[in-house]
XYZ file of C-alpha atoms in Angstrom:
580
model
C 0.045 -0.297 -0.371
C 1.882 2.985 -1.296
C 0.295 5.741 0.596
C 1.367 8.078 3.169
C -0.361 10.155 6.132
C 1.692 13.202 7.467
C 4.805 11.748 8.333
C 3.538 8.021 8.700
C 4.122 5.479 5.552
C 0.818 3.198 5.826
C 1.543 -0.709 5.562
C -1.533 -2.295 5.253
C -4.991 -1.810 6.813
C -6.473 -3.215 9.924
C -10.328 -2.692 10.010
C -13.079 -0.485 8.966
C -15.788 0.487 10.538
C -19.063 3.157 10.392
C -16.485 5.947 11.961
C -12.862 5.048 10.877
C -10.315 3.326 9.592
C -7.423 1.859 11.162
C -4.079 1.272 9.558
C -0.443 -0.238 10.412
C 2.303 2.609 9.543
C 5.527 3.060 10.199
C 7.154 6.132 11.456
C 10.872 6.251 10.034
C 12.481 8.787 12.089
C 11.430 6.827 15.596
C 12.034 3.652 14.041
C 8.842 2.591 15.585
C 5.634 0.781 13.868
C 2.136 2.422 14.921
C -1.541 2.325 14.484
C -3.332 5.162 12.951
C -7.319 5.637 13.211
C -8.596 7.930 9.999
C -11.797 9.367 11.058
C -14.152 9.369 7.777
C -14.314 12.479 6.004
C -18.098 13.025 6.577
C -17.621 13.837 9.990
C -16.026 16.786 9.205
C -19.142 18.162 8.145
C -19.973 19.077 11.739
C -18.925 22.762 12.016
C -17.903 21.578 15.792
C -16.394 18.724 15.112
C -12.905 20.082 14.637
C -12.709 21.902 17.887
C -14.286 18.711 19.678
C -11.894 16.120 17.821
C -8.811 18.132 19.059
C -9.909 18.404 22.601
C -10.835 14.775 23.174
C -7.430 13.635 21.575
C -5.529 15.962 23.698
C -7.682 14.536 26.854
C -7.085 10.978 25.790
C -3.287 11.540 24.881
C -3.086 12.342 28.347
C -4.243 9.177 29.669
C -0.732 7.089 30.809
C -1.762 3.439 32.101
C -0.948 -0.034 31.087
C -4.132 -1.008 30.093
C -5.251 1.827 28.064
C -3.763 2.150 24.652
C -1.182 5.139 24.347
C -2.096 7.907 21.926
C 0.779 9.653 20.242
C 0.012 12.091 17.958
C -2.874 13.742 16.500
C -3.723 15.723 13.273
C -5.359 16.391 9.583
C -4.657 15.113 6.628
C -5.502 17.121 3.523
C -5.607 14.867 0.602
C -7.925 12.895 2.417
C -9.634 15.771 4.276
C -9.826 13.356 7.308
C -8.660 13.939 11.024
C -6.335 10.841 12.216
C -5.008 9.651 15.843
C -1.613 7.919 15.629
C -1.501 5.342 18.805
C 0.487 2.689 20.179
C 0.194 -0.398 17.881
C -0.782 -3.382 20.141
C -0.172 -6.943 18.541
C -3.040 -9.148 19.586
C -6.421 -9.921 18.869
C -9.501 -8.299 20.388
C -11.610 -9.974 23.153
C -14.180 -10.400 20.379
C -11.696 -12.401 18.040
C -10.685 -14.492 21.009
C -14.397 -15.282 21.780
C -15.205 -15.943 18.282
C -11.969 -18.387 18.234
C -13.236 -20.227 21.385
C -16.872 -20.585 20.075
C -15.621 -21.800 16.974
C -13.455 -24.602 18.739
C -16.293 -25.294 20.952
C -14.706 -24.085 23.828
C -15.202 -21.550 26.750
C -12.961 -19.374 28.518
C -11.516 -20.294 31.756
C -13.515 -18.409 34.894
C -9.992 -17.265 36.320
C -9.217 -16.079 32.832
C -12.797 -14.359 32.567
C -11.751 -12.432 36.037
C -8.334 -11.361 35.223
C -9.601 -9.457 32.016
C -12.530 -8.029 33.404
C -10.354 -6.933 36.690
C -7.503 -5.189 34.118
C -10.492 -3.648 32.094
C -12.109 -1.933 35.298
C -8.254 -0.841 36.322
C -8.258 1.169 33.546
C -11.566 2.529 33.849
C -11.086 3.526 37.014
C -8.127 5.517 35.899
C -9.881 7.002 33.308
C -12.861 7.904 35.691
C -10.591 9.145 38.402
C -9.755 11.890 35.409
C -13.382 12.477 34.441
C -13.178 10.702 31.054
C -16.121 8.185 30.391
C -15.495 5.883 27.472
C -19.502 5.168 26.546
C -18.655 2.123 23.970
C -17.192 -0.534 26.303
C -17.355 -3.826 24.447
C -15.042 -6.830 23.337
C -14.231 -5.526 20.044
C -12.627 -2.940 22.242
C -10.707 -4.761 24.628
C -7.169 -5.851 23.065
C -4.822 -8.748 24.499
C -1.485 -8.302 23.535
C 1.309 -11.094 23.286
C 1.428 -11.366 27.001
C -2.244 -11.419 27.356
C -2.537 -7.842 28.689
C -5.861 -6.195 28.471
C -5.665 -3.002 26.304
C -8.607 -0.410 26.158
C -9.186 1.041 22.823
C -11.149 3.745 21.553
C -11.334 6.285 24.421
C -13.117 9.461 23.411
C -13.971 8.284 19.725
C -17.803 8.229 21.285
C -17.668 12.005 22.040
C -15.596 12.846 19.355
C -17.819 11.310 16.760
C -21.349 12.640 18.185
C -22.009 16.544 17.226
C -25.370 18.163 16.718
C -25.573 17.368 13.372
C -24.922 13.447 14.008
C -27.573 13.169 16.605
C -30.211 15.288 14.938
C -29.930 12.475 11.831
C -30.829 9.713 14.408
C -27.291 8.538 14.928
C -26.507 7.072 18.226
C -22.898 5.765 19.016
C -22.484 2.873 21.325
C -23.458 -0.961 20.683
C -26.574 -1.745 21.590
C -25.492 -5.614 22.780
C -23.436 -3.826 25.636
C -25.144 -0.503 26.260
C -26.798 0.541 29.185
C -30.331 1.315 29.681
C -30.131 4.915 30.210
C -28.028 4.962 27.070
C -30.722 3.371 25.064
C -32.986 6.609 26.423
C -30.489 8.777 24.737
C -28.718 9.955 27.818
C -25.064 10.564 27.844
C -24.493 7.955 30.753
C -21.884 8.130 33.489
C -19.031 5.954 35.258
C -21.774 3.361 35.898
C -23.071 3.035 31.959
C -19.386 1.624 31.531
C -19.610 -0.703 34.450
C -22.605 -1.893 33.122
C -21.338 -2.855 29.910
C -18.219 -4.449 31.367
C -20.844 -6.346 33.760
C -22.579 -7.822 30.254
C -19.211 -8.697 28.956
C -18.276 -10.653 32.108
C -21.702 -12.157 31.632
C -21.311 -13.283 28.083
C -17.497 -14.589 29.167
C -18.798 -16.933 31.890
C -21.820 -18.001 30.317
C -20.858 -18.150 26.783
C -23.989 -15.970 25.780
C -25.382 -12.791 25.907
C -28.274 -11.812 28.330
C -30.222 -9.934 25.689
C -30.192 -11.192 22.338
C -32.693 -9.907 19.378
C -32.794 -9.633 15.492
C -32.415 -5.883 15.646
C -30.719 -3.161 17.816
C -33.994 -1.413 18.473
C -35.129 -4.586 19.753
C -31.858 -5.203 21.849
C -32.442 -1.918 23.328
C -35.993 -2.550 24.551
C -35.010 -5.335 25.945
C -32.019 -3.816 28.336
C -34.888 -1.528 29.509
C -37.511 -3.678 29.844
C -36.963 -7.753 30.121
C -36.081 -8.832 33.736
C -32.430 -9.037 34.202
C -31.607 -12.872 33.569
C -29.616 -14.852 35.983
C -25.791 -16.040 34.774
C -26.132 -19.129 37.041
C -29.300 -20.048 35.244
C -26.977 -20.631 32.081
C -24.041 -22.017 33.837
C -25.221 -23.993 37.491
C -21.788 -24.342 38.285
C -21.105 -20.955 38.718
C -19.747 -19.517 41.870
C -22.223 -17.206 43.737
C -20.137 -14.487 44.489
C -19.860 -14.450 40.564
C -23.354 -14.014 40.084
C -23.725 -11.772 42.672
C -20.996 -9.482 41.176
C -23.011 -9.490 37.334
C -26.533 -9.270 39.316
C -25.155 -5.976 40.605
C -23.159 -4.668 37.540
C -26.053 -5.081 35.139
C -29.190 -3.678 37.476
C -31.253 -1.676 35.294
C -31.283 1.350 37.811
C -27.723 2.885 38.130
C -28.173 3.380 41.441
C -28.503 -0.309 42.049
C -24.919 -0.985 40.209
C -21.431 -0.438 41.253
C -20.968 3.363 42.205
C -17.391 3.333 41.218
C -14.778 1.050 39.390
C -12.977 0.797 42.470
C -15.837 -1.123 44.513
C -16.149 -3.607 41.337
C -12.433 -4.039 41.596
C -12.648 -5.302 45.225
C -15.407 -7.468 44.449
C -13.413 -8.884 41.388
C -10.491 -9.467 43.747
C -12.672 -11.405 46.497
C -13.838 -13.688 43.883
C -10.526 -14.443 42.294
C -9.517 -15.343 46.109
C -12.760 -17.278 46.806
C -13.870 -15.345 48.950
C -17.796 -14.416 49.717
C -19.175 -11.516 47.987
C -21.545 -9.233 49.587
C -22.803 -7.604 46.530
C -26.380 -7.575 47.132
C -27.291 -9.088 50.373
C -29.340 -12.435 49.985
C -32.530 -10.551 51.450
C -31.959 -7.896 48.608
C -31.657 -10.335 45.853
C -34.104 -11.314 43.572
C -34.714 -15.151 44.158
C -34.624 -17.432 41.052
C -38.319 -18.101 40.007
C -38.994 -20.987 37.300
C -42.407 -21.992 36.918
C -43.461 -23.157 33.221
C -47.035 -22.430 34.325
C -46.276 -19.227 35.673
C -48.105 -16.385 33.851
C -47.082 -13.384 36.194
C -43.911 -11.013 35.427
C -42.259 -8.928 37.646
C -39.648 -6.472 37.526
C -39.657 -4.787 41.176
C -37.060 -2.582 42.915
C -35.554 -3.728 45.669
C -37.356 -1.153 48.028
C -41.004 -1.215 46.900
C -43.299 -4.064 48.027
C -44.208 -6.928 45.641
C -47.014 -6.500 42.944
C -47.712 -8.998 41.123
C -48.981 -8.319 37.483
C -51.286 -10.546 35.286
C -49.564 -11.649 31.900
C -52.178 -9.302 29.820
C -51.152 -6.372 31.842
C -47.880 -4.796 30.730
C -44.736 -4.630 32.433
C -43.704 -0.768 33.494
C -39.719 -0.379 34.452
C -39.605 1.830 37.671
C -38.201 5.134 37.201
C -40.269 5.853 33.791
C -44.091 6.569 33.787
C -46.484 5.442 31.267
C -46.103 8.801 29.036
C -42.359 8.219 29.219
C -42.917 4.490 27.373
C -44.993 6.148 25.033
C -42.758 8.740 24.197
C -39.643 6.237 24.107
C -41.696 4.177 21.421
C -42.512 7.239 19.099
C -38.809 8.478 19.000
C -37.744 4.948 18.814
C -39.849 4.297 15.533
C -38.754 7.527 14.343
C -35.356 6.304 14.857
C -35.728 3.285 12.629
C -36.946 5.317 10.039
C -34.641 8.185 9.938
C -31.811 5.841 10.668
C -32.964 3.275 7.797
C -32.768 6.184 5.154
C -29.598 7.878 6.627
C -27.738 4.583 7.040
C -26.678 5.586 10.315
C -27.377 1.968 12.154
C -24.053 0.679 10.802
C -23.224 2.834 14.025
C -24.896 0.222 16.069
C -23.035 -2.669 14.812
C -19.723 -1.711 16.136
C -19.488 1.871 16.658
C -15.689 2.232 15.816
C -13.760 0.249 13.571
C -12.263 -3.054 14.605
C -9.936 -5.635 12.727
C -12.752 -8.064 12.573
C -16.418 -7.477 11.385
C -18.944 -7.132 14.060
C -21.368 -10.028 14.940
C -25.021 -9.847 15.052
C -26.816 -10.976 18.189
C -28.351 -14.579 17.394
C -32.010 -14.605 18.267
C -33.361 -16.117 21.364
C -36.776 -14.459 21.818
C -38.670 -11.628 20.704
C -40.290 -8.194 22.180
C -43.830 -7.028 22.274
C -44.424 -3.638 21.811
C -47.198 -1.746 22.859
C -49.473 0.979 21.507
C -47.877 4.808 21.825
C -50.024 5.734 24.322
C -49.479 2.529 26.619
C -46.823 1.160 28.075
C -43.910 -1.485 26.504
C -44.371 -5.206 27.331
C -41.506 -7.789 27.479
C -42.487 -10.971 26.043
C -40.911 -13.306 28.672
C -40.229 -17.056 28.091
C -42.472 -18.864 30.819
C -39.229 -21.116 31.338
C -37.077 -17.537 31.679
C -36.103 -17.160 35.132
C -36.270 -14.316 36.766
C -35.655 -12.165 39.972
C -37.994 -11.466 42.354
C -37.211 -10.057 45.509
C -37.644 -11.787 49.090
C -37.447 -8.556 51.337
C -40.712 -6.213 51.201
C -40.188 -4.252 54.025
C -38.911 -0.987 53.316
C -36.655 1.301 55.777
C -36.361 4.590 56.648
C -33.782 5.403 53.908
C -35.846 3.535 51.034
C -39.150 4.558 50.963
C -40.184 4.903 47.889
C -40.972 8.130 46.027
C -44.846 8.677 45.083
C -45.037 8.963 41.291
C -47.832 10.300 39.125
C -48.006 6.843 37.329
C -48.934 4.939 40.716
C -52.159 6.319 40.681
C -55.178 4.092 40.286
C -56.069 3.156 36.909
C -58.856 1.082 35.591
C -56.817 -0.725 32.884
C -52.951 -0.157 33.587
C -52.584 -0.057 37.131
C -51.732 -3.378 38.637
C -53.484 -4.323 41.725
C -51.770 -5.767 44.760
C -52.598 -9.350 45.980
C -52.034 -9.790 49.296
C -53.546 -13.336 49.319
C -50.402 -14.089 47.260
C -47.814 -12.258 48.828
C -48.815 -13.649 52.373
C -48.389 -17.405 50.907
C -45.259 -17.460 49.329
C -43.776 -20.986 48.202
C -41.024 -22.684 50.426
C -38.777 -22.196 47.467
C -39.184 -18.517 47.712
C -38.049 -18.151 51.499
C -34.369 -17.752 52.089
C -32.815 -19.452 54.949
C -32.035 -17.488 58.014
C -28.454 -17.582 57.624
C -28.922 -16.055 54.230
C -30.132 -12.796 55.430
C -27.559 -10.240 56.381
C -28.882 -6.876 57.396
C -28.467 -4.249 54.667
C -25.578 -2.393 55.469
C -24.541 1.337 54.588
C -21.661 -0.014 52.676
C -23.402 -0.074 49.277
C -25.456 3.012 49.838
C -25.131 4.741 46.310
C -23.002 7.977 45.989
C -24.760 11.347 45.257
C -21.810 12.227 43.278
C -19.931 9.944 41.280
C -17.415 12.555 39.991
C -16.365 13.506 43.712
C -16.389 9.773 44.673
C -13.757 8.295 42.176
C -11.468 11.881 42.799
C -11.751 10.521 46.561
C -10.932 7.069 45.956
C -8.153 8.263 43.419
C -6.719 10.790 46.019
C -6.704 8.176 48.964
C -4.838 5.532 46.197
C -2.689 8.478 45.859
C -2.013 8.866 49.492
C -1.469 5.148 50.079
C 0.917 5.516 47.125
C 2.792 8.357 48.430
C 3.551 6.461 51.732
C 5.323 3.958 49.949
C 9.153 4.102 49.047
C 9.691 2.456 45.949
C 13.092 1.263 44.536
C 14.693 -1.418 42.716
C 18.448 -2.894 42.094
C 19.930 -4.540 39.147
C 21.612 -7.633 39.985
C 22.304 -8.910 36.464
C 22.294 -7.873 32.827
C 22.628 -10.529 30.175
C 24.299 -9.369 27.983
C 25.715 -6.202 29.569
C 26.125 -2.526 28.657
C 28.162 -1.463 25.680
C 28.264 -4.905 23.922
C 28.788 -4.633 20.079
C 26.077 -6.148 17.783
C 25.488 -6.042 13.934
C 23.170 -3.181 12.873
C 19.102 -4.046 12.232
C 18.802 -7.241 13.851
C 17.159 -8.651 16.366
C 17.935 -7.675 20.145
C 17.545 -9.410 23.388
C 18.825 -8.396 26.818
C 17.528 -10.160 30.444
C 17.807 -7.820 33.381
C 17.490 -9.249 36.934
C 15.769 -6.852 39.225
C 15.220 -6.952 43.015
C 12.510 -5.000 44.766
C 14.341 -2.918 47.474
C 11.779 -0.753 48.715
C 9.563 -0.987 51.071
C 6.252 -1.487 49.379
C 5.242 -4.538 46.699
C 5.379 -3.780 43.201
C 2.022 -4.429 41.729
C 0.884 -6.547 38.556
C 1.525 -4.519 35.622
C 4.527 -2.595 37.007
C 6.448 -1.595 33.778
C 9.794 -0.348 32.145
C 8.601 3.074 30.493
C 10.456 4.479 27.361
C 12.088 8.001 28.290
C 14.284 8.935 25.716
C 16.888 8.338 23.365
C 17.279 5.129 21.345
C 13.999 2.447 21.808
C 15.503 -0.243 20.260
C 12.074 -0.814 18.666
C 10.771 -2.559 21.762
C 7.960 -0.448 22.443
C 6.772 2.291 24.822
C 6.584 0.003 27.528
C 7.547 -3.568 28.801
C 5.505 -5.189 31.393
C 6.164 -6.897 34.677
C 2.674 -9.335 34.891
C 2.787 -10.854 38.365
C 3.540 -9.020 41.750
C 6.848 -8.494 43.309
C 7.175 -8.842 46.976
C 9.588 -6.708 48.720
C 13.121 -8.259 48.644
C 11.797 -10.652 45.834
C 13.435 -10.946 42.234
C 12.054 -10.777 38.887
C 13.483 -10.946 35.415
C 12.623 -8.315 32.722
C 13.046 -9.577 29.116
C 13.898 -6.866 26.791
C 12.996 -7.702 23.065
C 13.817 -5.605 20.486
C 16.030 -4.502 17.741
C 19.242 -2.638 16.749
C 19.031 0.568 15.012
C 19.961 0.481 11.375
C 23.135 2.302 11.258
C 26.396 1.978 12.989
C 27.134 3.915 15.941
C 27.363 3.661 19.984
C 23.360 4.215 21.092
C 22.076 5.157 24.712
C 18.365 4.404 25.577
C 16.528 6.008 28.908
C 13.829 3.888 30.356
C 12.252 4.058 33.811
C 10.461 1.587 35.913
C 6.921 2.807 37.160
C 4.175 1.278 39.126
C 0.562 0.994 37.261
C -0.264 4.334 38.812
C 2.529 5.958 37.216
C 4.805 6.532 39.765
C 8.446 6.039 39.242
C 10.391 3.426 40.757
C 14.381 4.572 41.157
C 16.211 6.018 39.369
C 16.131 5.607 35.276
C 17.788 2.729 33.836
C 20.613 3.464 30.856
C 20.702 0.752 28.073
C 23.894 1.083 26.047
C 24.786 -0.700 23.031
C 27.498 -0.362 20.189
C 26.357 -1.384 16.597
C 28.316 -1.558 13.094
C 27.224 -1.706 9.768
C 28.455 -4.680 7.272
C 29.881 -8.095 7.784
């Protein structure tokens, strides 16, 4: 491919999507391979696009985390009339590719690997959220796995860059319905909890091999996220540990106030599950029970803090917090979306949002959605054998008194009637054992200010890191400095390090390129495992010698996952000769 974008030589196209193309490119002056995302020219028709692109690209370039793809540069390419971003080239498949490969082989990802991937992705989100950056399109196609199996979150800022006044006015929506939070389906921008919802959907998919909501069209999938009772992961995988089931249930709650309020909380529970410890994500008396009754014709989507109301099958199910006129408006808006979107082709955005190396898969058809008239509520058609969650605690506390809403007024045709006789005579299968009824604790009280909470958690983590003294000693280098090598040949050095500080090195501590000769080793070299105080670890430095003969020195720094420098910079010096 004989093409150049700015100072970058294009080598090959890696992927193409509705918003951009991604290319492998080479930066000759730095002897470095990069990935370039070229946004489609039509996006620049929005008069506000240039300012939005530059602002978001600058913000994304400031993100420096081992699990977030590094952005090096951004600019405008006059020949193609397109804006582009230059990023770290991650050699490896996307999580979407990995899942497809496992599915083709009839295999499924292990639970330990699933939890690790979600924990690393949550760590990336925690870092970004603490800097007021929301992803808005977290999905397997935007999670890459490099050759060391490190998780790398891509496409930060793209959702905000491509969402302009003209785009949304034409019926466009940025996001992927299979992983989109309910509030995003209603047209809201979403917040930290929306990203965590998407991550919870991915965890559901990893451990069960299925998506919780499938349908034939993007519109039907959005409606299911809004209206269909949240499925139980253990119904698809009965041997799933209760702790993981609880984590998923909390992460994909329909109401954002019922989810994890920060990525840090999400990570704490994931780590507990990895250690085999119990998780209190939703006490037993708060969690809906599994209800499987083929002859039962009652559908229920309750809030945790409201008394049980049973709704007969001919009635519609109403998602709490949205009145009947809201559902009517939603139907009208979504129908308009279908019409306008089909005319303008914007539904291509639903399939993948942003380009990935592989085509976006279409959700398999597993059930269908019934939509009521615009003036009525929206009903979810739930198969009779689909397990739904029914709360077993109906005693509201002083802090959980439900708000009286206009939609609660009695109406002959739409308002469900309480059935005290049914409530008073539950079946034994719905009665939890006394040992499984812990009291509600204030630990899970939703935070009224998510941004402030994330900032406070970041401050606590920063204070903890400050109390540590990080340092290292080089015990051995093989080969040592100033050895002579031929030009343009593979180069490898093993560096034996010892943790001589007073705090452990967390997983994903890394060697970071600073200046001088990079030896084409990439911007960061990671230490995957935790390194306790006094312990040793071998770091494998793999690169390539420069193309011209000379003496070379590269400056590198050892850093914690939170970007704190460990000790003094490391110099890597070699002598290179040409010919022979």
